[in-house]
XYZ file of N, CA and C in Angstrom:
315
model
N 113.624 52.129 268.319
C 113.394 52.268 266.882
C 112.217 53.231 266.668
N 112.352 54.064 265.658
C 111.275 54.998 265.360
C 110.057 54.250 264.818
N 108.914 54.887 264.917
C 107.654 54.263 264.513
C 107.157 54.850 263.196
N 106.589 53.999 262.339
C 105.980 54.521 261.107
C 104.872 55.517 261.457
N 104.664 56.471 260.564
C 103.627 57.476 260.798
C 103.135 58.021 259.465
N 102.122 58.833 259.537
C 101.535 59.430 258.329
C 101.930 60.888 258.150
N 102.917 61.355 258.887
C 103.294 62.768 258.828
C 103.632 63.225 257.413
N 104.463 62.475 256.720
C 104.851 62.860 255.360
C 103.647 62.816 254.416
N 102.837 61.785 254.528
C 101.642 61.665 253.685
C 100.698 62.827 253.962
N 100.510 63.172 255.240
C 99.644 64.296 255.587
C 100.182 65.604 255.033
N 101.490 65.775 255.134
C 102.126 66.989 254.618
C 101.993 67.062 253.100
N 102.217 65.948 252.448
C 102.163 65.876 250.990
C 100.746 66.121 250.465
N 99.757 65.555 251.141
C 98.383 65.626 250.646
C 97.641 66.879 251.091
N 98.136 67.536 252.125
C 97.446 68.727 252.613
C 96.019 68.402 252.990
N 95.076 69.161 252.459
C 93.658 68.943 252.756
C 92.985 68.020 251.748
N 93.749 67.455 250.826
C 93.177 66.612 249.781
C 93.038 65.179 250.292
N 91.876 64.872 250.845
C 91.629 63.554 251.439
C 91.668 62.447 250.389
N 91.202 62.738 249.189
C 91.215 61.744 248.114
C 92.654 61.344 247.759
N 93.538 62.328 247.673
C 94.947 62.064 247.370
C 95.588 61.257 248.500
N 95.323 61.648 249.736
C 95.855 60.933 250.901
C 95.400 59.482 250.894
N 94.139 59.264 250.644
C 93.588 57.908 250.608
C 94.250 57.090 249.518
N 94.478 57.692 248.382
C 95.103 56.991 247.249
C 96.543 56.578 247.577
N 97.292 57.470 248.208
C 98.666 57.137 248.589
C 98.665 55.966 249.573
N 97.794 56.019 250.554
C 97.711 54.947 251.550
C 97.334 53.632 250.875
N 96.397 53.665 249.943
C 96.004 52.449 249.219
C 97.184 51.856 248.452
N 97.969 52.703 247.824
C 99.134 52.235 247.065
C 100.138 51.575 248.003
N 100.414 52.210 249.126
C 101.363 51.644 250.085
C 100.846 50.308 250.610
N 99.558 50.252 250.936
C 98.975 49.011 251.458
C 99.040 47.880 250.437
N 98.940 48.216 249.171
C 98.975 47.207 248.111
C 100.409 46.792 247.789
N 101.305 47.758 247.645
C 102.659 47.481 247.162
C 103.603 46.940 248.235
N 103.501 47.437 249.468
C 104.467 47.046 250.495
C 104.513 45.532 250.727
N 103.382 44.859 250.908
C 103.464 43.403 251.119
C 104.091 42.668 249.936
N 103.805 43.126 248.735
C 104.395 42.501 247.551
C 105.904 42.701 247.519
N 106.346 43.897 247.823
C 107.772 44.198 247.815
C 108.505 43.414 248.900
N 107.879 43.266 250.055
C 108.483 42.479 251.138
C 108.564 41.016 250.729
N 107.534 40.516 250.094
C 107.522 39.127 249.640
C 108.636 38.853 248.637
N 108.829 39.763 247.707
C 109.902 39.626 246.716
C 111.255 39.635 247.423
N 111.439 40.571 248.347
C 112.686 40.645 249.115
C 112.926 39.322 249.853
N 111.894 38.815 250.536
C 112.023 37.564 251.297
C 112.443 36.402 250.404
N 111.877 36.346 249.219
C 112.210 35.258 248.291
C 113.673 35.346 247.848
N 114.130 36.545 247.552
C 115.531 36.712 247.168
C 116.462 36.330 248.318
N 116.106 36.706 249.537
C 116.953 36.368 250.688
C 116.947 34.868 250.943
N 115.798 34.255 250.787
C 115.697 32.810 250.968
C 116.644 32.078 250.019
N 116.780 32.598 248.814
C 117.642 31.990 247.799
C 119.057 32.563 247.792
N 119.347 33.399 248.782
C 120.667 34.042 248.898
C 121.068 34.805 247.632
N 120.076 35.388 247.001
C 120.304 36.213 245.819
C 120.441 37.665 246.298
N 121.623 37.977 246.814
C 121.838 39.253 247.482
C 121.747 40.463 246.550
N 122.151 40.295 245.320
C 122.084 41.399 244.368
C 120.639 41.827 244.122
N 119.776 40.862 243.868
C 118.359 41.189 243.657
C 117.691 41.625 244.959
N 118.137 41.066 246.080
C 117.601 41.507 247.374
C 117.942 42.980 247.592
N 119.146 43.377 247.208
C 119.550 44.782 247.331
C 118.644 45.679 246.487
N 118.284 45.208 245.295
C 117.362 45.975 244.451
C 115.987 46.091 245.115
N 115.558 45.033 245.790
C 114.280 45.068 246.512
C 114.342 46.069 247.659
N 115.452 46.065 248.380
C 115.628 47.027 249.471
C 115.566 48.447 248.914
N 116.175 48.656 247.767
C 116.148 49.979 247.138
C 114.703 50.433 246.888
N 113.877 49.536 246.390
C 112.462 49.876 246.145
C 111.727 50.144 247.452
N 112.011 49.352 248.460
C 111.332 49.496 249.755
C 111.715 50.808 250.433
N 112.896 51.323 250.140
C 113.332 52.587 250.758
C 112.332 53.707 250.485
N 111.677 53.662 249.344
C 110.676 54.696 249.043
C 109.517 54.629 250.029
N 109.105 53.431 250.382
C 108.020 53.271 251.355
C 108.480 53.705 252.746
N 109.744 53.458 253.041
C 110.301 53.883 254.324
C 110.188 55.399 254.454
N 110.527 56.108 253.401
C 110.419 57.572 253.401
C 108.973 58.019 253.533
N 108.102 57.404 252.763
C 106.684 57.775 252.776
C 106.078 57.589 254.159
N 106.553 56.570 254.877
C 106.027 56.299 256.218
C 106.792 57.055 257.304
N 107.529 58.078 256.904
C 108.142 59.002 257.853
C 109.286 58.438 258.668
N 109.949 57.425 258.172
C 111.019 56.770 258.920
C 112.387 57.286 258.455
N 112.682 58.509 258.834
C 113.880 59.185 258.348
C 115.168 58.481 258.766
N 115.284 58.113 260.031
C 116.500 57.449 260.512
C 116.610 56.042 259.937
N 115.499 55.359 259.829
C 115.502 53.993 259.315
C 115.888 53.947 257.844
N 115.645 55.024 257.134
C 116.038 55.094 255.732
C 117.534 54.852 255.595
N 118.317 55.426 256.511
C 119.768 55.279 256.444
C 120.210 53.855 256.775
N 119.471 53.180 257.654
C 119.750 51.765 257.920
C 119.508 50.960 256.649
N 118.394 51.234 255.992
C 118.077 50.518 254.751
C 119.120 50.788 253.679
N 119.557 52.016 253.599
C 120.571 52.378 252.607
C 121.879 51.618 252.866
N 122.282 51.560 254.118
C 123.507 50.838 254.470
C 123.333 49.335 254.243
N 122.155 48.821 254.572
C 121.875 47.403 254.356
C 121.917 47.065 252.861
N 121.355 47.935 252.046
C 121.412 47.746 250.591
C 122.869 47.658 250.127
N 123.705 48.557 250.628
C 125.130 48.525 250.284
C 125.779 47.222 250.745
N 125.410 46.773 251.936
C 125.953 45.516 252.458
C 125.571 44.343 251.563
N 124.315 44.295 251.151
C 123.868 43.204 250.283
C 124.636 43.211 248.963
N 124.903 44.385 248.454
C 125.684 44.481 247.217
C 127.106 43.967 247.404
N 127.566 43.954 248.652
C 128.886 43.400 248.979
C 128.763 41.946 249.456
N 127.542 41.411 249.337
C 127.229 40.034 249.715
C 127.446 39.753 251.191
N 127.082 40.732 252.020
C 127.071 40.546 253.461
C 125.685 40.926 253.977
N 125.239 40.236 255.009
C 123.896 40.475 255.536
C 123.915 41.307 256.816
N 125.001 42.009 257.049
C 125.072 42.896 258.194
C 123.911 43.888 258.137
N 123.193 44.044 259.214
C 121.998 44.889 259.379
C 120.706 44.186 258.927
N 120.775 42.911 258.590
C 119.573 42.193 258.167
C 118.511 42.204 259.255
N 118.898 41.912 260.490
C 117.928 41.867 261.577
C 117.238 43.220 261.744
N 118.017 44.284 261.741
C 117.455 45.627 261.902
C 116.493 45.960 260.765
N 116.902 45.638 259.543
C 116.060 45.931 258.388
C 114.769 45.121 258.444
N 114.864 43.859 258.753
C 113.671 43.017 258.786
C 112.759 43.374 259.957
N 113.304 43.869 261.054
C 112.479 44.395 262.150
C 111.711 45.620 261.681
N 112.383 46.431 260.891
C 111.749 47.617 260.306
C 110.599 47.203 259.385
N 110.837 46.196 258.550
C 109.782 45.715 257.653
C 108.559 45.249 258.440
N 108.805 44.529 259.508
C 107.698 44.033 260.341
C 106.908 45.196 260.930
N 107.608 46.182 261.424
C 106.965 47.369 261.997
C 106.131 48.090 260.936
N 106.689 48.241 259.749
C 105.981 48.917 258.668
C 104.731 48.134 258.265
N 104.875 46.813 258.134
C 103.749 45.985 257.727
C 102.627 46.044 258.756
N 102.967 45.976 260.035
C 101.949 46.067 261.084
C 101.237 47.402 261.031
N 101.984 48.463 260.837
C 101.402 49.811 260.758
C 100.438 49.909 259.580
N 100.887 49.460 258.431
C 100.065 49.523 257.211
C 98.816 48.669 257.350
N 98.932 47.514 257.974
C 97.772 46.636 258.168
C 96.709 47.284 259.035
N 97.120 48.210 259.887
C 96.170 48.856 260.796
C 95.642 50.180 260.272
N 95.996 50.538 259.061
C 95.480 51.804 258.486
C 94.058 51.619 258.000
């Protein structure tokens, strides 16, 4: 599995350290909340709302440079909309990897 990175953030922010710091702060604040919302929907088997949560999380996946994982999330979102949890393990492994990375920033 690919690893989260700051390549996209670095590219986006260029030499603007203040902008880079702000993006990282937003990701650090929003990602745990978005994961928590997703977890709650999955716990209650509310697949439609879980799919919406996955859709929101896909933006963080892109920001953290996870190009291949984005497609897993996209397919998982489609699966949830069909009320199947195929790719759940892969997606949740990705979430764990992202959360660990963000916690260490």
